[in-house]
Short mmCIF file of C-alpha atoms in Angstrom, two decimals:
data_model
loop_
_atom_site.label_atom_id
_atom_site.label_comp_id
_atom_site.label_asym_id
_atom_site.label_seq_id
_atom_site.Cartn_x
_atom_site.Cartn_y
_atom_site.Cartn_z
CA ASP A 317 -16.89 -20.54 4.37
CA ALA A 318 -18.74 -23.14 2.30
CA GLY A 319 -17.27 -21.81 -0.93
CA GLN A 320 -20.63 -20.74 -2.37
CA TYR A 321 -19.35 -17.41 -3.62
CA GLY A 322 -21.99 -17.03 -6.32
CA ASP A 323 -24.71 -17.29 -3.69
CA VAL A 324 -22.92 -14.73 -1.51
CA ILE A 325 -22.72 -12.30 -4.42
CA LYS A 326 -26.41 -12.78 -5.34
CA PHE A 327 -27.48 -12.30 -1.74
CA LEU A 328 -25.37 -9.22 -1.08
CA GLU A 329 -26.13 -7.61 -4.43
CA LYS A 330 -29.86 -8.01 -3.72
CA GLN A 331 -29.42 -6.49 -0.27
CA ARG A 332 -28.32 -3.07 -1.53
CA CYS A 333 -29.70 -1.53 1.62
CA ARG A 334 -28.71 1.34 3.88
CA GLN A 335 -26.74 -0.97 6.17
CA MET A 336 -24.59 -2.14 3.28
CA GLU A 337 -23.56 1.42 2.47
CA HIS A 338 -22.09 1.83 5.96
CA ASP A 339 -20.77 -1.63 6.78
CA PRO A 340 -17.21 -2.34 5.63
CA GLU A 341 -17.56 -6.00 6.62
CA ILE A 342 -20.26 -6.58 4.01
CA TRP A 343 -18.08 -4.97 1.33
CA ASN A 344 -15.16 -7.12 2.47
CA TYR A 345 -17.24 -10.31 2.10
CA LEU A 346 -18.42 -9.18 -1.31
CA GLY A 347 -14.83 -8.45 -2.37
CA VAL A 348 -13.66 -11.88 -1.24
CA ALA A 349 -16.54 -13.56 -3.09
CA TYR A 350 -15.74 -11.68 -6.31
CA THR A 351 -12.04 -12.55 -5.94
CA ARG A 352 -12.88 -16.24 -5.58
CA LYS A 353 -15.12 -16.05 -8.64
CA GLY A 354 -12.33 -14.37 -10.65
CA ASP A 355 -14.08 -11.03 -11.14
CA PHE A 356 -11.18 -8.90 -9.98
CA GLU A 357 -12.55 -5.55 -11.13
CA LYS A 358 -15.62 -5.93 -8.93
CA ALA A 359 -13.53 -7.43 -6.12
CA LEU A 360 -11.17 -4.46 -6.06
CA LYS A 361 -14.09 -1.99 -6.11
CA ALA A 362 -15.81 -3.75 -3.19
CA LEU A 363 -12.63 -3.96 -1.12
CA GLU A 364 -11.77 -0.31 -1.84
CA LYS A 365 -15.30 0.60 -0.71
CA ALA A 366 -14.69 -1.27 2.55
CA LEU A 367 -11.50 0.74 3.08
CA LEU A 368 -13.32 4.01 2.38
CA LEU A 369 -15.61 3.09 5.25
CA ASP A 370 -12.78 1.92 7.55
CA ASN A 371 -9.22 2.69 6.46
CA GLU A 372 -7.74 0.62 9.30
CA TYR A 373 -9.59 -2.61 8.58
CA THR A 374 -6.62 -4.97 8.60
CA VAL A 375 -8.35 -7.97 7.03
CA VAL A 376 -9.43 -5.87 4.06
CA PHE A 377 -5.83 -4.92 3.33
CA ARG A 378 -4.89 -8.60 3.41
CA ASN A 379 -7.83 -9.47 1.15
CA LEU A 380 -6.97 -6.60 -1.18
CA GLY A 381 -3.44 -7.99 -1.36
CA SER A 382 -4.89 -11.38 -2.27
CA ALA A 383 -7.15 -9.87 -4.95
CA TYR A 384 -4.22 -8.04 -6.53
CA PHE A 385 -2.09 -11.18 -6.34
CA SER A 386 -4.80 -13.26 -8.02
CA LEU A 387 -5.08 -10.57 -10.69
CA PHE A 388 -1.29 -10.70 -11.12
CA LEU A 389 -1.44 -14.47 -11.64
CA LYS A 390 -3.94 -13.85 -14.43
CA THR A 391 -2.33 -10.84 -16.12
CA ARG A 392 1.34 -11.23 -15.09
CA ASP A 393 1.46 -7.43 -14.73
CA PRO A 394 4.23 -6.67 -12.19
CA LYS A 395 2.25 -3.62 -11.00
CA ASP A 396 -0.44 -5.93 -9.64
CA CYS A 397 2.17 -7.94 -7.74
CA GLN A 398 3.59 -4.73 -6.27
CA LYS A 399 0.10 -3.59 -5.22
CA SER A 400 -0.34 -6.98 -3.59
CA ILE A 401 2.89 -6.51 -1.64
CA GLN A 402 1.89 -2.98 -0.59
CA ASN A 403 -1.44 -4.16 0.77
CA TYR A 404 0.04 -7.09 2.69
CA LYS A 405 2.60 -4.72 4.19
CA LYS A 406 -0.18 -2.31 5.21
CA ALA A 407 -2.03 -5.17 6.92
CA ILE A 408 1.16 -6.03 8.81
CA GLU A 409 1.74 -2.39 9.70
CA LEU A 410 -1.72 -2.28 11.26
CA GLN A 411 -1.37 -5.69 12.92
CA PRO A 412 2.30 -6.70 13.37
CA ASP A 413 1.41 -10.24 14.53
CA TYR A 414 -0.65 -11.07 11.41
CA ALA A 415 0.93 -14.39 10.41
CA SER A 416 -1.38 -14.96 7.44
CA ALA A 417 -0.39 -11.60 5.93
CA TYR A 418 3.30 -12.47 6.39
CA ASN A 419 2.79 -15.83 4.66
CA ARG A 420 0.99 -14.26 1.73
CA LEU A 421 3.56 -11.47 1.56
CA GLY A 422 6.21 -14.16 1.22
CA VAL A 423 4.35 -15.69 -1.71
CA ALA A 424 4.11 -12.31 -3.44
CA TYR A 425 7.78 -11.57 -2.83
CA ARG A 426 8.75 -14.95 -4.28
CA GLN A 427 6.74 -14.22 -7.42
CA ALA A 428 8.40 -10.80 -7.63
CA GLY A 429 11.78 -12.53 -7.51
CA ASN A 430 12.77 -11.29 -4.06
CA LEU A 431 13.64 -14.54 -2.30
CA ASP A 432 15.35 -12.91 0.67
CA GLU A 433 12.24 -10.91 1.57
CA ALA A 434 10.08 -14.00 0.93
CA ILE A 435 12.22 -16.05 3.32
CA TYR A 436 12.11 -13.31 5.95
CA SER A 437 8.30 -13.12 5.64
CA TRP A 438 7.84 -16.88 5.95
CA LYS A 439 10.18 -17.11 8.92
CA LYS A 440 8.22 -14.32 10.59
CA ALA A 441 4.92 -16.12 9.85
CA LEU A 442 6.36 -19.31 11.31
CA GLU A 443 7.58 -17.46 14.39
CA LEU A 444 4.11 -15.99 14.93
CA ARG A 445 2.21 -19.22 14.18
CA PRO A 446 4.41 -22.31 14.56
CA ASP A 447 1.27 -24.46 14.29
CA VAL A 448 0.67 -23.52 10.63
CA GLY A 449 2.44 -25.53 7.94
CA TYR A 450 2.42 -23.29 4.87
CA PRO A 451 5.49 -21.27 5.88
CA LEU A 452 7.50 -24.48 6.36
CA TYR A 453 6.50 -25.74 2.94
CA ASN A 454 7.14 -22.37 1.30
CA LEU A 455 10.55 -22.10 2.96
CA GLY A 456 11.47 -25.48 1.51
CA PHE A 457 10.72 -24.23 -2.01
CA ALA A 458 12.49 -20.91 -1.41
CA TYR A 459 15.66 -22.67 -0.35
CA MET A 460 15.35 -24.95 -3.39
CA ASP A 461 15.25 -21.79 -5.50
CA LYS A 462 18.37 -20.56 -3.71
CA SER A 463 20.08 -23.93 -4.35
CA ASP A 464 20.46 -24.56 -0.62
CA LYS A 465 19.30 -28.17 -0.62
CA ASN A 466 20.24 -28.76 3.04
CA LYS A 467 17.93 -26.02 4.29
CA ALA A 468 15.23 -27.00 1.80
CA LEU A 469 15.39 -30.60 2.98
CA SER A 470 15.24 -29.48 6.60
CA TYR A 471 12.04 -27.47 6.04
CA PHE A 472 10.40 -30.15 3.90
CA ASN A 473 11.18 -32.77 6.57
CA LYS A 474 9.74 -30.57 9.34
CA TYR A 475 6.62 -30.08 7.25
CA LYS A 476 6.36 -33.82 6.61
CA GLU A 477 6.84 -34.63 10.30
CA LYS A 478 3.97 -32.37 11.34
CA TYR A 479 1.47 -32.53 8.46
CA TYR A 480 2.06 -35.61 6.31
CA ASN A 481 -0.86 -37.60 7.71
CA PHE A 482 -3.24 -34.74 6.93
CA LEU A 483 -2.22 -34.34 3.29
CA PRO A 484 -4.15 -35.76 0.35
CA PRO A 485 -2.28 -38.45 -1.62
CA LYS A 486 -1.21 -36.10 -4.45
CA GLU A 487 0.28 -33.64 -1.96
CA ARG A 488 2.10 -36.47 -0.18
CA ASP A 489 3.58 -37.58 -3.49
CA LYS A 490 4.66 -34.03 -4.31
CA LEU A 491 6.30 -33.60 -0.92
CA ASN A 492 8.07 -36.96 -1.16
CA ALA A 493 9.32 -36.02 -4.63
CA MET A 494 10.75 -32.73 -3.33
CA ILE A 495 12.46 -34.49 -0.42
CA GLN A 496 13.93 -37.05 -2.83
CA LYS A 497 15.10 -34.30 -5.18
CA CYS A 498 16.87 -32.54 -2.31
CA LYS A 499 18.59 -35.76 -1.25
CA GLU A 500 19.74 -36.53 -4.79
CA GLU A 501 21.22 -33.08 -5.24
CA LEU A 502 23.12 -33.03 -1.94
#
């Protein structure tokens, strides 16, 4: 949680003990740490090991989706994006109310060029967790991509109404610029 992924990796790699071989949670943590450090090969191996130990561990499927998506952002290989989508969908299959997986699925769909599925995913995430702002923000951009400035403006304004005071100055400026762009193009 403190973002000290190198320390997590050192600690867990040193701990190669019997418990580690049978605990999918440890492998999940290791996979997340490697993903955050950008070592996707090791991240994927650790997360796959977690799934070998527990093939219904929902969080691992979400984290595996994130690792593949991060790898896609680096390589731009569409296969990695598709693997990301598959893993997010598996997480949702196992836990249908998993708002975070829906939000991330929307991001992957948008990158894959499937705006309709992205919009569906973000609306579902918002339905499940109306207190989380990312789906609102993402929906604003999706509707910008679809050239529906009215809907984009509506989502950006809802996001601003709820979260503006919590945003850092650069994010406020970005949001204000998007709102202005929508208004100019109406």
